[in-house]
Coordinates of C-alpha atoms in Angstrom, one line a residue:
M1 CA -4.4 27.1 14.8
D2 CA -7.5 28.4 16.6
E3 CA -10.2 26.3 18.3
R4 CA -12.8 26.1 15.6
S5 CA -15.1 23.4 14.1
A6 CA -13.5 20.8 11.8
R7 CA -16.6 21.1 9.5
Y8 CA -17.9 23.9 7.3
D9 CA -20.8 25.8 8.7
R10 CA -24.4 25.2 7.6
V11 CA -24.6 28.3 5.3
A12 CA -21.4 27.3 3.5
M13 CA -22.7 23.8 3.0
I14 CA -26.1 25.0 1.6
L15 CA -24.4 27.4 -0.8
H16 CA -21.8 24.8 -1.9
W17 CA -24.3 22.1 -2.7
A18 CA -27.1 24.4 -4.1
I19 CA -24.7 26.4 -6.3
G20 CA -22.7 23.3 -7.3
L21 CA -25.8 21.4 -8.6
A22 CA -27.3 24.5 -10.2
L23 CA -24.0 25.2 -12.0
L24 CA -23.8 21.7 -13.3
A25 CA -27.3 22.0 -14.7
Q26 CA -26.6 25.4 -16.2
I27 CA -23.4 24.2 -17.9
V28 CA -25.3 21.2 -19.4
F29 CA -28.1 23.7 -20.4
G30 CA -25.5 25.9 -22.2
F31 CA -23.9 23.0 -24.1
L32 CA -27.4 21.8 -25.2
L33 CA -28.6 25.2 -26.5
D34 CA -28.2 24.4 -30.1
D35 CA -30.0 21.1 -29.7
L36 CA -32.8 22.6 -27.7
A37 CA -33.3 25.6 -30.0
P38 CA -31.2 25.7 -33.1
K39 CA -30.2 29.2 -34.4
G40 CA -32.9 30.8 -36.6
T41 CA -35.8 28.9 -35.0
P42 CA -38.6 30.8 -33.2
A43 CA -37.7 29.3 -29.8
R44 CA -34.1 30.3 -29.9
G45 CA -34.5 33.7 -28.3
Q46 CA -36.7 32.4 -25.5
V47 CA -34.4 29.5 -24.6
V48 CA -31.2 31.6 -24.7
N49 CA -32.8 34.3 -22.5
L50 CA -33.8 31.6 -20.0
H51 CA -30.2 30.5 -19.9
K52 CA -29.1 34.1 -19.4
S53 CA -31.7 34.6 -16.6
F54 CA -30.6 31.6 -14.7
G55 CA -27.0 32.8 -15.2
L56 CA -27.8 36.1 -13.5
V57 CA -29.4 34.4 -10.6
L58 CA -26.3 32.2 -10.2
L59 CA -24.0 35.2 -10.5
A60 CA -25.8 36.7 -7.5
L61 CA -25.6 33.5 -5.5
I62 CA -21.9 33.1 -6.4
A63 CA -21.2 36.6 -5.2
L64 CA -22.9 35.7 -1.9
R65 CA -20.9 32.5 -1.7
L66 CA -17.6 34.4 -2.2
A67 CA -18.6 37.0 0.4
W68 CA -19.4 34.3 2.9
R69 CA -16.1 32.5 2.2
L70 CA -14.1 35.6 2.7
A71 CA -15.8 36.3 6.0
H72 CA -15.6 32.7 7.4
R73 CA -12.4 30.8 7.5
P74 CA -12.6 27.1 6.4
P75 CA -11.8 24.2 8.7
P76 CA -8.1 23.0 8.9
W77 CA -6.7 20.5 6.5
P78 CA -6.4 16.9 7.7
A79 CA -3.2 16.5 9.7
G80 CA -1.8 13.8 7.4
M81 CA -2.3 15.8 4.2
A82 CA 1.0 16.5 2.5
Q83 CA 2.1 20.2 2.0
R84 CA 2.2 19.6 -1.8
A85 CA -1.4 18.3 -1.7
R86 CA -2.5 21.3 0.3
R87 CA -1.0 23.7 -2.2
A88 CA -2.6 21.8 -5.1
A89 CA -6.0 21.9 -3.3
L90 CA -5.6 25.6 -2.6
W91 CA -4.9 26.5 -6.2
G92 CA -7.6 24.1 -7.4
H93 CA -10.1 25.9 -5.3
R94 CA -8.9 29.3 -6.5
A95 CA -9.3 28.2 -10.1
L96 CA -12.8 26.9 -9.3
Y97 CA -13.8 30.2 -7.7
A98 CA -12.3 32.1 -10.7
C99 CA -14.3 30.1 -13.2
M100 CA -17.4 30.2 -11.1
L101 CA -17.3 34.0 -11.1
L102 CA -15.9 34.7 -14.6
M103 CA -18.1 32.3 -16.5
P104 CA -21.5 34.0 -15.9
L105 CA -19.9 37.4 -15.8
S106 CA -18.4 36.9 -19.3
G107 CA -21.7 35.7 -20.6
Y108 CA -23.4 38.8 -19.1
I109 CA -20.8 41.2 -20.6
A110 CA -21.1 39.6 -24.0
S111 CA -24.9 40.0 -24.0
N112 CA -24.5 43.7 -23.4
F113 CA -22.4 44.2 -26.5
S114 CA -25.1 42.5 -28.6
Q115 CA -28.2 43.9 -30.2
H116 CA -30.2 41.2 -28.3
G117 CA -29.3 42.2 -24.7
V118 CA -30.9 40.3 -21.9
K119 CA -34.4 39.5 -21.0
F120 CA -34.5 38.6 -17.3
F121 CA -37.4 36.1 -17.1
G122 CA -39.2 38.2 -19.7
I123 CA -38.2 41.6 -18.4
A124 CA -36.0 43.4 -21.0
L125 CA -32.8 44.9 -19.6
K126 CA -31.5 47.7 -21.7
P127 CA -27.9 46.9 -22.8
W128 CA -25.3 49.2 -21.3
G129 CA -22.9 48.7 -24.1
P130 CA -23.2 49.3 -27.9
N131 CA -23.7 46.6 -30.5
L132 CA -20.0 45.6 -31.1
P133 CA -19.8 42.1 -32.7
G134 CA -16.0 41.9 -32.1
V135 CA -16.4 42.5 -28.4
Y136 CA -19.4 40.2 -28.2
N137 CA -17.4 37.4 -29.9
F138 CA -14.5 37.9 -27.6
F139 CA -16.5 37.6 -24.4
N140 CA -18.8 34.9 -25.7
G141 CA -15.8 32.9 -26.7
M142 CA -14.4 33.4 -23.2
H143 CA -17.7 32.2 -21.8
V144 CA -17.7 29.0 -23.8
A145 CA -14.0 28.3 -23.1
L146 CA -14.6 28.8 -19.4
G147 CA -17.5 26.4 -19.6
W148 CA -15.1 23.7 -20.8
A149 CA -12.4 24.6 -18.3
F150 CA -14.9 24.7 -15.4
S151 CA -16.2 21.3 -16.4
A152 CA -12.7 19.8 -16.3
L153 CA -12.1 21.5 -12.9
I154 CA -15.4 20.1 -11.5
A155 CA -14.5 16.6 -12.7
G156 CA -11.1 16.9 -10.9
H157 CA -12.7 18.3 -7.8
V158 CA -15.2 15.4 -7.6
A159 CA -12.4 12.9 -8.3
F160 CA -10.2 14.2 -5.5
A161 CA -13.1 14.4 -3.1
L162 CA -13.9 10.8 -3.7
L163 CA -10.2 9.9 -3.3
H164 CA -10.3 11.4 0.2
L165 CA -13.6 9.7 1.0
I166 CA -12.8 6.2 -0.3
V167 CA -9.1 5.8 -0.3
R168 CA -7.5 8.2 2.2
R169 CA -10.5 8.4 4.6
D170 CA -9.0 11.4 6.3
G171 CA -12.4 13.2 7.0
L172 CA -11.8 15.9 4.4
F173 CA -15.0 14.9 2.4
Q174 CA -17.1 14.9 5.5
R175 CA -16.2 18.5 6.2
M176 CA -18.7 19.6 3.6
W177 CA -21.2 16.7 4.0
P178 CA -24.4 17.7 6.0
A179 CA -24.4 16.1 9.4
A180 CA -27.9 14.8 8.9
L181 CA -26.7 12.7 6.0
A182 CA -23.5 11.6 7.6
A183 CA -25.0 8.4 9.0
G184 CA -26.0 7.4 5.4
L185 CA -22.6 8.1 3.9
V186 CA -21.5 5.0 2.1
V187 CA -18.0 4.1 0.9
V188 CA -17.4 1.7 -1.9
A189 CA -14.2 -0.2 -1.1
G190 CA -14.5 -3.7 -2.6
N191 CA -17.9 -4.0 -1.0
A192 CA -20.0 -1.1 0.3
Q193 CA -19.5 -0.1 3.9
A194 CA -20.0 3.1 5.9
A195 CA -17.0 5.0 7.1
P196 CA -15.3 5.9 9.3
F197 CA -15.7 3.4 12.2
A198 CA -14.1 3.1 15.6
Y199 CA -12.9 -0.4 16.4
V200 CA -12.6 -1.3 20.1
P201 CA -10.9 -4.6 21.2
N202 CA -12.5 -5.9 24.3
E203 CA -10.0 -8.2 26.1
G204 CA -12.6 -9.4 28.6
S205 CA -15.1 -10.6 26.1
G206 CA -12.9 -11.5 23.1
T207 CA -14.7 -9.2 20.7
L208 CA -14.1 -6.2 18.5
S209 CA -16.9 -3.6 19.0
I210 CA -17.5 -1.6 15.8
I211 CA -18.8 2.0 16.3
D212 CA -20.2 4.2 13.6
I213 CA -18.7 7.5 14.7
A214 CA -21.3 9.4 12.7
T215 CA -24.0 8.2 15.1
D216 CA -21.8 7.0 18.0
Q217 CA -23.7 3.7 18.0
V218 CA -22.3 0.2 18.2
V219 CA -23.2 -1.5 14.9
A220 CA -21.5 -4.9 15.3
E221 CA -19.6 -7.1 17.6
V222 CA -17.0 -9.4 16.0
A223 CA -15.2 -12.4 17.6
A224 CA -11.5 -11.5 17.6
G225 CA -9.7 -14.1 19.7
K226 CA -9.5 -15.0 23.4
K227 CA -8.0 -11.7 24.6
P228 CA -7.8 -9.0 21.9
R229 CA -5.6 -6.0 22.7
G230 CA -3.5 -4.0 20.1
T231 CA -5.5 -3.2 17.0
V232 CA -4.8 -1.4 13.7
I233 CA -6.8 -1.0 10.6
S234 CA -5.4 -1.5 7.1
K235 CA -5.0 1.6 4.9
D236 CA -7.9 0.5 2.7
G237 CA -10.1 0.0 5.7
L238 CA -10.9 -3.6 4.8
R239 CA -9.0 -5.5 7.5
A240 CA -8.3 -5.2 11.2
Y241 CA -5.1 -6.7 12.7
V242 CA -5.7 -7.6 16.3
S243 CA -3.2 -9.1 18.8
D244 CA -4.6 -12.1 20.6
Q245 CA -2.4 -12.3 23.7
P246 CA -3.1 -15.9 25.1
N247 CA -3.0 -17.5 21.6
N248 CA 0.3 -15.8 20.6
R249 CA -1.1 -14.6 17.3
L250 CA -2.3 -11.7 15.2
V251 CA -6.0 -12.2 14.2
I252 CA -7.0 -10.8 10.8
V253 CA -10.6 -9.6 10.7
D254 CA -12.4 -9.0 7.4
L255 CA -14.2 -5.8 8.1
V256 CA -16.6 -6.2 5.2
K257 CA -17.8 -9.7 6.2
R258 CA -17.2 -8.7 9.8
Q259 CA -15.6 -12.0 10.7
A260 CA -12.1 -13.4 11.4
S261 CA -10.5 -14.4 8.1
G262 CA -6.9 -15.5 9.1
E263 CA -4.1 -15.3 11.5
V264 CA -0.3 -14.8 11.8
A265 CA 1.6 -16.8 14.4
L266 CA 3.7 -14.6 16.7
G267 CA 5.8 -15.0 19.8
E268 CA 4.5 -15.4 23.3
S269 CA 2.2 -12.6 24.6
P270 CA 1.8 -10.1 21.8
E271 CA 0.6 -6.6 22.9
G272 CA 0.5 -3.3 21.1
V273 CA 0.2 -3.1 17.3
G274 CA 1.3 -0.3 15.0
L275 CA 0.8 0.3 11.3
S276 CA 3.4 2.0 9.1
P277 CA 2.3 5.2 7.4
D278 CA 2.3 3.5 4.0
G279 CA 0.2 0.6 5.4
R280 CA 2.7 -2.1 4.3
L281 CA 3.9 -3.2 7.8
A282 CA 2.1 -4.0 11.0
A283 CA 4.5 -4.1 14.0
V284 CA 3.6 -6.1 17.0
A285 CA 5.3 -5.9 20.5
I286 CA 6.1 -9.4 21.8
E287 CA 6.4 -9.2 25.6
E288 CA 8.0 -12.5 26.7
S289 CA 10.7 -12.6 24.0
N290 CA 11.4 -8.8 24.2
D291 CA 11.2 -8.2 20.5
V292 CA 9.0 -6.7 17.8
A293 CA 7.5 -8.8 15.0
F294 CA 6.9 -7.1 11.6
V295 CA 4.0 -8.4 9.5
D296 CA 3.8 -7.8 5.7
T297 CA 0.2 -6.7 5.2
A298 CA 0.3 -7.6 1.5
T299 CA 0.9 -11.3 2.2
N300 CA -0.2 -11.4 5.8
T301 CA 3.0 -13.2 6.9
K302 CA 5.7 -12.4 9.4
A303 CA 8.4 -10.6 7.5
F304 CA 11.1 -10.1 10.2
V305 CA 11.7 -9.8 13.9
V306 CA 13.8 -7.1 15.7
P307 CA 15.0 -7.8 19.3
V308 CA 14.9 -4.8 21.7
T309 CA 16.9 -4.2 24.9
G310 CA 13.9 -3.0 26.9
K311 CA 12.0 -5.6 28.9
N312 CA 8.3 -6.3 28.2
P313 CA 7.7 -4.1 25.2
E314 CA 4.1 -2.8 25.3
H315 CA 3.3 -0.2 22.7
V316 CA 4.8 0.2 19.2
V317 CA 4.2 3.4 17.2
F318 CA 5.7 4.4 13.9
S319 CA 7.1 7.9 13.4
P320 CA 5.0 9.9 10.8
D321 CA 7.7 9.4 8.1
G322 CA 7.8 5.6 8.8
K323 CA 11.5 5.5 9.3
L324 CA 11.5 4.8 13.0
L325 CA 9.5 2.7 15.4
F326 CA 9.2 3.7 19.0
V327 CA 8.7 0.9 21.5
S328 CA 7.8 1.4 25.2
A329 CA 9.4 -1.1 27.5
E330 CA 7.1 -1.5 30.5
E331 CA 9.7 -3.0 32.8
G332 CA 12.7 -1.3 31.3
E333 CA 11.9 2.3 32.2
A334 CA 12.9 3.2 28.6
V335 CA 11.8 3.6 25.1
N336 CA 13.6 1.7 22.4
V337 CA 13.9 3.1 18.9
I338 CA 14.0 0.7 15.9
D339 CA 15.4 1.9 12.5
V340 CA 12.9 0.1 10.2
A341 CA 15.1 0.1 7.1
K342 CA 18.1 -1.3 9.1
R343 CA 15.9 -3.7 11.0
Q344 CA 17.7 -3.0 14.3
D345 CA 17.3 -1.4 17.7
V346 CA 19.4 1.8 17.4
A347 CA 18.6 3.7 20.6
R348 CA 17.4 3.3 24.2
I349 CA 16.0 6.4 25.8
A350 CA 15.5 6.3 29.6
V351 CA 12.2 7.7 30.8
G352 CA 10.0 7.2 33.9
A353 CA 8.7 4.1 35.5
R354 CA 6.5 1.8 33.4
P355 CA 6.3 3.7 30.1
R356 CA 3.1 3.0 28.1
G357 CA 1.4 5.1 25.4
I358 CA 3.4 7.0 22.7
G359 CA 2.2 9.8 20.5
F360 CA 3.9 12.0 17.9
S361 CA 3.6 15.6 17.0
P362 CA 2.1 16.1 13.5
D363 CA 5.5 17.1 12.1
G364 CA 7.3 14.1 13.7
S365 CA 9.8 16.3 15.5
R366 CA 8.7 15.2 19.0
A367 CA 7.5 12.0 20.6
Y368 CA 5.4 12.0 23.8
V369 CA 5.6 9.0 26.2
A370 CA 3.4 8.5 29.3
A371 CA 5.1 6.9 32.2
E372 CA 2.4 5.2 34.2
N373 CA 4.1 4.6 37.6
S374 CA 5.7 8.1 37.8
D375 CA 2.7 10.0 36.5
E376 CA 4.8 11.8 34.0
L377 CA 4.8 12.8 30.3
Y378 CA 8.1 12.7 28.6
V379 CA 9.0 14.7 25.5
I380 CA 11.6 13.2 23.2
D381 CA 13.4 15.1 20.4
T382 CA 13.2 12.6 17.5
R383 CA 16.3 14.1 15.8
T384 CA 18.6 13.7 18.8
L385 CA 16.7 10.8 20.4
Q386 CA 17.1 12.5 23.7
V387 CA 14.5 13.5 26.4
A388 CA 13.9 17.2 25.8
N389 CA 11.4 17.9 28.6
K390 CA 8.9 16.2 31.0
A391 CA 5.8 17.2 32.9
K392 CA 3.6 15.8 35.7
V393 CA 0.2 14.5 34.5
G394 CA -2.6 12.6 36.1
S395 CA -2.5 9.5 38.2
R396 CA -1.3 6.3 36.3
S397 CA -0.9 8.1 33.0
N398 CA -1.4 5.6 30.2
G399 CA -2.6 6.4 26.6
V400 CA -1.2 9.3 24.6
T401 CA -2.8 10.9 21.5
V402 CA -1.8 14.2 19.8
H403 CA -4.4 16.4 18.1
P404 CA -3.8 17.1 14.4
N405 CA -3.4 20.8 15.2
G406 CA -0.3 19.9 17.2
K407 CA -1.6 22.2 20.0
W408 CA -2.9 19.6 22.4
I409 CA -1.6 16.3 23.8
F410 CA -4.3 14.0 25.3
V411 CA -3.2 11.7 28.1
S412 CA -5.5 9.2 29.7
N413 CA -5.1 8.8 33.5
G414 CA -5.9 5.3 34.5
G415 CA -5.9 6.0 38.2
A416 CA -8.0 9.2 38.0
A417 CA -10.7 8.2 35.5
S418 CA -9.9 11.3 33.4
V419 CA -8.1 12.6 30.3
S420 CA -5.6 15.4 30.7
V421 CA -5.3 18.0 27.9
I422 CA -1.7 19.2 27.8
D423 CA -0.6 22.4 26.0
S424 CA 2.2 21.1 23.7
T425 CA 4.2 24.4 24.0
T426 CA 4.1 24.9 27.8
L427 CA 3.3 21.3 28.9
A428 CA 0.7 22.8 31.3
T429 CA -2.5 21.0 31.8
V430 CA -5.2 23.2 30.3
A431 CA -8.2 20.9 31.0
T432 CA -9.1 17.7 32.7
V433 CA -12.0 15.7 31.3
P434 CA -13.8 13.1 33.5
V435 CA -14.4 9.9 31.3
G436 CA -14.8 6.4 32.8
E437 CA -13.0 4.1 35.1
R438 CA -9.5 3.1 34.1
P439 CA -9.2 4.8 30.8
W440 CA -6.5 3.2 28.6
N441 CA -5.9 3.9 25.0
M442 CA -7.6 6.5 22.7
A443 CA -8.0 7.6 19.1
L444 CA -9.2 10.8 17.4
S445 CA -11.8 10.9 14.6
P446 CA -10.2 11.7 11.2
D447 CA -11.4 15.3 11.3
G448 CA -10.0 15.8 14.8
A449 CA -13.4 16.7 16.2
K450 CA -13.9 13.9 18.7
L451 CA -11.7 11.8 21.0
Y452 CA -12.7 8.2 21.7
V453 CA -11.4 6.8 25.0
A454 CA -11.5 3.1 26.0
C455 CA -12.4 2.9 29.7
G456 CA -11.5 -0.6 30.7
R457 CA -13.2 -0.9 34.1
S458 CA -16.4 0.8 32.9
G459 CA -16.8 -1.3 29.8
T460 CA -17.4 1.9 27.8
V461 CA -15.9 4.2 25.3
A462 CA -16.1 7.9 26.3
V463 CA -16.6 10.4 23.5
V464 CA -14.9 13.7 24.1
D465 CA -15.2 17.0 22.2
A466 CA -11.6 17.3 21.2
L467 CA -11.9 21.1 20.6
K468 CA -14.0 22.1 23.6
H469 CA -12.6 19.5 25.9
I470 CA -15.9 18.2 27.3
K471 CA -17.4 14.8 27.5
L472 CA -20.1 14.3 24.9
A473 CA -21.3 10.7 25.3
E474 CA -20.6 7.3 26.7
I475 CA -20.9 4.2 24.5
R476 CA -21.4 0.8 26.1
V477 CA -19.1 -1.8 24.5
G478 CA -17.7 -5.2 25.6
K479 CA -15.8 -6.1 28.8
L480 CA -12.5 -4.5 29.4
P481 CA -12.0 -2.4 26.3
W482 CA -8.3 -1.9 25.7
G483 CA -8.0 0.7 23.0
V484 CA -9.6 2.3 20.0
A485 CA -8.6 2.3 16.3
I486 CA -10.4 4.5 13.8
R487 CA -10.6 4.5 10.0

């Protein structure tokens, strides 16, 4: 996948919205023709020719839209979008383009096999076909049928766009949303709230900073325990689950009211938190007892606990299919693998000293683990549960995030105040991006365009262009930001 923007270009956006709104108006106009000017009335010809004139203008714009689309590749699908959904979207778009082109074209052809022809805003255009009622009726019938079919496709298109905006929140809708309006984009999910946000637990100030990633501005600070660290956001975007290390609990934050709304008692010294792909389980690494607690997010209660052999579990990350949970053991020089269905530790994979962050390739075939004290990145084959490769990275490698395109692995270097960009094929470092002091954990925006890096010693979140690999901005947050969660 090439290095291109994760949004449509400005021309494509303008044509999409202008033609879309004009087509809706034209379809409504067509269905109301008999009401506006019944057959046999003096106004009939004038109103019908106005409909035909607008149709010809739209046909020219649609041709321009098709030409632009063929010459400019669209942005990539969201990484988490299933192959079946991608195929459905592809054929849905093809059907929309077919109706978009054939509907005005069939109306124009029908008019040229009629004695009335077309008057383009009062200018008579001589018909290029003879007056053949049978041919006219065929193409006019096609024109009406396509109007109904197109209406159904538009309704489906809008419904799925809203599904991606409100429920899945994967950035697909925002690809076609003008950037100037992004800050005003509102999602209705129980109560109205803008999305997406970046949530930053600040262990030194006991707060959760909330950043609107459309504007990269902090919009709220929420109390989230004495020392908040691991953080995940529920699938519906309404709750945050934050580990509160000194109080041995998981704090539940209501993101609509922006206040703590509950808690789940855990073992001593909870650390990293992971969310299952279906959103049903939040897994929490418990350092002192060397186990992982699984919380049922439907009831907000502890469902079960799985002991691990590794000492001091730090990070917990679900595989993309949700079947396995990878656990980094800080003092065990290993990664433990939990079979979620069996509720047991099924493998111990030796890696370098002090393993920390874990990331998965989009297809789930590889896991990447940063070993902080050996400055190494380990590649684990998730089928064999064996180390397949390793590479040197920056000083005190810590957080790991994989780009949705699968091409780049981002590794934060706590001792070098930088983020390394690693080529996933060669494991070579292709870029080093200066960020802030002691960068820890990171997250990508849903569209894969920006990387947000928590810089603990700087008290900032660095914003990195994830495609061009340059630092864009620095956002001041609370004291000792530990990580970033985005939804």
